[in-house]
PDB file of C-alpha atoms in Angstrom:
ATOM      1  CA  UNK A 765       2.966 -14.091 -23.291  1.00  0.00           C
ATOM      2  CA  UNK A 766       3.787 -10.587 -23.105  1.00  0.00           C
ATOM      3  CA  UNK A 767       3.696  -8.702 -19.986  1.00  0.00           C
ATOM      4  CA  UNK A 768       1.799  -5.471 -19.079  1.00  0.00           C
ATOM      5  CA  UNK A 769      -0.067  -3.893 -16.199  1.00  0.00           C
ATOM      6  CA  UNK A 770      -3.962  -2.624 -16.875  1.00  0.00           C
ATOM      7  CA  UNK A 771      -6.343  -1.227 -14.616  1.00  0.00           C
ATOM      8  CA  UNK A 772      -9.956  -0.266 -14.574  1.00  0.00           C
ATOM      9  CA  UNK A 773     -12.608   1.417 -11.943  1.00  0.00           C
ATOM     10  CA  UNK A 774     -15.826  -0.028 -11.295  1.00  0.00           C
ATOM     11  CA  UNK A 775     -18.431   2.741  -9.097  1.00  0.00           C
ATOM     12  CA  UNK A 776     -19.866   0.293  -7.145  1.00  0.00           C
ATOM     13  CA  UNK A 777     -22.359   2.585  -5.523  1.00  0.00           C
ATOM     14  CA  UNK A 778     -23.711   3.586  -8.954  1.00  0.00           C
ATOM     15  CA  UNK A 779     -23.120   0.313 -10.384  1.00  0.00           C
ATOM     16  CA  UNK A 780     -21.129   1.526 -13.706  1.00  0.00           C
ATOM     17  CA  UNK A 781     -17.319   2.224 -14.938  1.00  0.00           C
ATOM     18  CA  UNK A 782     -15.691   5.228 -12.891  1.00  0.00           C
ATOM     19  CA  UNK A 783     -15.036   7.467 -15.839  1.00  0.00           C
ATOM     20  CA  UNK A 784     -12.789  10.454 -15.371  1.00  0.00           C
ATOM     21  CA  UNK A 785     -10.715   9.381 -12.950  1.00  0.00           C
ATOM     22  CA  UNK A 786      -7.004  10.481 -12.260  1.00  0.00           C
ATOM     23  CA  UNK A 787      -4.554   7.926 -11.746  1.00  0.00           C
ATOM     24  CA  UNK A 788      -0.970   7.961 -10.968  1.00  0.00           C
ATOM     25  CA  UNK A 789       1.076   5.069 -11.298  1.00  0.00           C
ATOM     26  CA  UNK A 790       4.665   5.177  -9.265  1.00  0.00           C
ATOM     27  CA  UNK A 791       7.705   2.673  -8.870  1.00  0.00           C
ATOM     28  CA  UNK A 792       8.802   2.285  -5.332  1.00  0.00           C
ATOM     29  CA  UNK A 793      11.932   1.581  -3.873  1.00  0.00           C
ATOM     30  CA  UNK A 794      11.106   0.422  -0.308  1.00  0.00           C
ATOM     31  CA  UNK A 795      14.780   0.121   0.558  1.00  0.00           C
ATOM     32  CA  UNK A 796      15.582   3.626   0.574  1.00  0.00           C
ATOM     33  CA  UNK A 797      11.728   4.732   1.077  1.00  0.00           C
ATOM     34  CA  UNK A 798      11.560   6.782  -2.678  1.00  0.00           C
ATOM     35  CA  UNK A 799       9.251   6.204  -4.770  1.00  0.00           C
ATOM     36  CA  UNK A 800       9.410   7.828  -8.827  1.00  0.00           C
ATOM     37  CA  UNK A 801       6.130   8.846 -11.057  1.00  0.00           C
ATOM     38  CA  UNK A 802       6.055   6.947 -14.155  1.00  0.00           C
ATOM     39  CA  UNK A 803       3.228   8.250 -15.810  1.00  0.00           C
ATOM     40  CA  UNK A 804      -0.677   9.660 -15.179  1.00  0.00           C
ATOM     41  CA  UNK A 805      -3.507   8.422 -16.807  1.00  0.00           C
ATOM     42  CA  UNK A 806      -7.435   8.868 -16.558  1.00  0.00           C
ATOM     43  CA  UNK A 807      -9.593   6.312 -16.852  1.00  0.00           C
ATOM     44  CA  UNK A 808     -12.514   6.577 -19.866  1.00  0.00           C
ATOM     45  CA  UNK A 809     -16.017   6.328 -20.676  1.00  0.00           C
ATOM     46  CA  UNK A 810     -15.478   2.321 -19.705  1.00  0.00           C
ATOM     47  CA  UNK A 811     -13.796   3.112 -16.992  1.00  0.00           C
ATOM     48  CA  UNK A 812     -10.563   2.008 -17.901  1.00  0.00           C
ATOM     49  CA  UNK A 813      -6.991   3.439 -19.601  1.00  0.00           C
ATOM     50  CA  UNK A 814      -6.650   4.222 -23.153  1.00  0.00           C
ATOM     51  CA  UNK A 815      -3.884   2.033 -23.211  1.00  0.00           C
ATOM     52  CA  UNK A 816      -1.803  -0.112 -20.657  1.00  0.00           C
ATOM     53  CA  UNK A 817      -0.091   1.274 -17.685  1.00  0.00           C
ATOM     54  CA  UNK A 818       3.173  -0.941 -18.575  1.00  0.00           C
ATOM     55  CA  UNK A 819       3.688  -2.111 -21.544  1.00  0.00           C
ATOM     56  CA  UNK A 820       5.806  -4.920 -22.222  1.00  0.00           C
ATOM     57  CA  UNK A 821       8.971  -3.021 -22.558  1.00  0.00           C
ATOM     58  CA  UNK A 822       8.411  -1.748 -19.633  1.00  0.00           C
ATOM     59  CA  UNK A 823       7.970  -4.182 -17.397  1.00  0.00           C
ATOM     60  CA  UNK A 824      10.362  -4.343 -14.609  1.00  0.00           C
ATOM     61  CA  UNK A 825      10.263  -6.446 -11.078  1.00  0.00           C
ATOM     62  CA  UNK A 826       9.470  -4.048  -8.354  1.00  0.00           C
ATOM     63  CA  UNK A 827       6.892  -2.801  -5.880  1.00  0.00           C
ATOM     64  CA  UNK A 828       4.462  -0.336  -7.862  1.00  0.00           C
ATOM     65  CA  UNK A 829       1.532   1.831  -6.522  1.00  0.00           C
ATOM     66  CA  UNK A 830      -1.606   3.296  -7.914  1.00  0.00           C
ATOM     67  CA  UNK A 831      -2.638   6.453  -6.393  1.00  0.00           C
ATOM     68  CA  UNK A 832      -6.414   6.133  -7.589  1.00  0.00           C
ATOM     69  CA  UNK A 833      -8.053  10.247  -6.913  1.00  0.00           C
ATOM     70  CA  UNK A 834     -11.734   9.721  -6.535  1.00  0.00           C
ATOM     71  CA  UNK A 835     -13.147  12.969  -4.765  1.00  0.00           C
ATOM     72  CA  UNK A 836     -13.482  14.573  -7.326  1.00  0.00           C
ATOM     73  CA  UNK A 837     -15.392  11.741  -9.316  1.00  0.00           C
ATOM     74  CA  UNK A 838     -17.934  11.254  -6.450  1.00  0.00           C
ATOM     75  CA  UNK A 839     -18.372  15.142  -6.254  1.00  0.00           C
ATOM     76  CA  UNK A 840     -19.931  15.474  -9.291  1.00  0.00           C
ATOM     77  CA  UNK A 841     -23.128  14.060  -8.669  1.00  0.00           C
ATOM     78  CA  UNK A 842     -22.532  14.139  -4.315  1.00  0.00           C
ATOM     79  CA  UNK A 843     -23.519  16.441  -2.286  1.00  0.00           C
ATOM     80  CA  UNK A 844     -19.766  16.792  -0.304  1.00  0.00           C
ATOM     81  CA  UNK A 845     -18.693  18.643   2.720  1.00  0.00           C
ATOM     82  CA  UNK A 846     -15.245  19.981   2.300  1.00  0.00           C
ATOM     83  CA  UNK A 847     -13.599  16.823   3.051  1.00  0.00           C
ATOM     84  CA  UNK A 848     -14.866  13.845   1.428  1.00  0.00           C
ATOM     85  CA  UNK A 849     -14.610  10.227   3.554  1.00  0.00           C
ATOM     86  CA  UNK A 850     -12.387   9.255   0.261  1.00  0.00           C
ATOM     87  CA  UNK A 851      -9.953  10.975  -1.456  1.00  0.00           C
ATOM     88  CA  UNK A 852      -7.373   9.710  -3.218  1.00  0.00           C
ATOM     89  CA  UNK A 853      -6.769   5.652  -2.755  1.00  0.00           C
ATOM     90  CA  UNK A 854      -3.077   4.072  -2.926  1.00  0.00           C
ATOM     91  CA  UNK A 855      -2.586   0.341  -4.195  1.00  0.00           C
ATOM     92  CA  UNK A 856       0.908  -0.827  -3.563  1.00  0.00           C
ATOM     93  CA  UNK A 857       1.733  -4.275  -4.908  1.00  0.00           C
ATOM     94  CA  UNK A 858       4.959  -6.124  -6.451  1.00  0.00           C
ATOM     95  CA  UNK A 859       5.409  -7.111 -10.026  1.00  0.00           C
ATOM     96  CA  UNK A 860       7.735 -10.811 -10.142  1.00  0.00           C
ATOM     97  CA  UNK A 861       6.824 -11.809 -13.329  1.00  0.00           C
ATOM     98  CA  UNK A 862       7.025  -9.460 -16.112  1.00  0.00           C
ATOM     99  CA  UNK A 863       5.943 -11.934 -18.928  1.00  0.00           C
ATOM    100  CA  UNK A 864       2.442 -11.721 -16.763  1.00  0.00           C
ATOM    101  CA  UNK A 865      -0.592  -9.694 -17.129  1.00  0.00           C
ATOM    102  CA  UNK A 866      -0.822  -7.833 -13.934  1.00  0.00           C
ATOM    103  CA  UNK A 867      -4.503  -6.161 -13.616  1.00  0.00           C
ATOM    104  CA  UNK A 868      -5.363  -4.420 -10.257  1.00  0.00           C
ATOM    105  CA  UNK A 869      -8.843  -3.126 -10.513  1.00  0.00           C
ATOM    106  CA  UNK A 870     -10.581  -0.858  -8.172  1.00  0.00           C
ATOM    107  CA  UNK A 871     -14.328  -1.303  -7.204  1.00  0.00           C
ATOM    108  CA  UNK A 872     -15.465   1.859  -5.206  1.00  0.00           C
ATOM    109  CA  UNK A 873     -18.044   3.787  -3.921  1.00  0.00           C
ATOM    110  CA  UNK A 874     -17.851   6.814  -1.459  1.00  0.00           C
ATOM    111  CA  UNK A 875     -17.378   5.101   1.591  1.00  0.00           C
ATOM    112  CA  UNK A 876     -15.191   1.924   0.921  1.00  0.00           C
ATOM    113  CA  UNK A 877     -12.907  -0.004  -1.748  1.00  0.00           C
ATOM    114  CA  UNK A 878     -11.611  -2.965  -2.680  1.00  0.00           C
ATOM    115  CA  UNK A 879      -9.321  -4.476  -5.139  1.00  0.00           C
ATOM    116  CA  UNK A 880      -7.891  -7.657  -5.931  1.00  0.00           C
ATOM    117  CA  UNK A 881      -5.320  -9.313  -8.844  1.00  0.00           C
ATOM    118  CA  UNK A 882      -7.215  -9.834 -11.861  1.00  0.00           C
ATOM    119  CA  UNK A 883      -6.685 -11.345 -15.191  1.00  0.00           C
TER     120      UNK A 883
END
């Protein structure tokens, strides 16, 4: 098996794919506190990337984060003050296995979030 890293968004509140949303996916090294950008994306009409975020050649073992930006999603069709209770959402979580599929989705709404390791 070849090893990648996907995503997708899920607007729980609206109960359909988060479409349009920036995401920034960074390598961290927690040793020295730095952390590099390896690439933005936005998800599409399914709520998901174009592509993978890692392909197999680009796997490496490490602790990753996904910087999800949302207030701009739920402001189109919310009626916001200037600061919305959600902004922009950060998943951190390690890669050990880079012959695995990692997929770290992200159901949301305006007010709360949740992930979890998927397949």
């Amino acid at each position: 098996m070849s090893g990648k890293l996907t995503t997708h968004v899920l607007d729980t509140a609206n109960g359909c794919p988060g479409r349009g949303i920036a995401i920034a996916l960074w390598k961290l090294d927690p040793k020295i506190e730095s952390r590099t950008l390896l690439k933005t994306l936005e998800t599409n009409d399914d709520g998901r990337t174009d592509s993978p975020l890692l392909i197999p050649k680009e796997m490496v073992t490490g602790v990753y984060e996904l910087v999800f930006t949302v207030d701009e999603y739920f402001a189109s069709y919310l009626p916001y003050s200037d600061t919305p209770f959600l902004s922009k959402i950060p998943i951190r979580f390690g890669i050990n296995d880079i012959y695995a599929h990692y997929h770290v989705p992200l159901l949301v709404s305006p007010w709360s979030y949740s992930t979890y390791r998927g397949s």
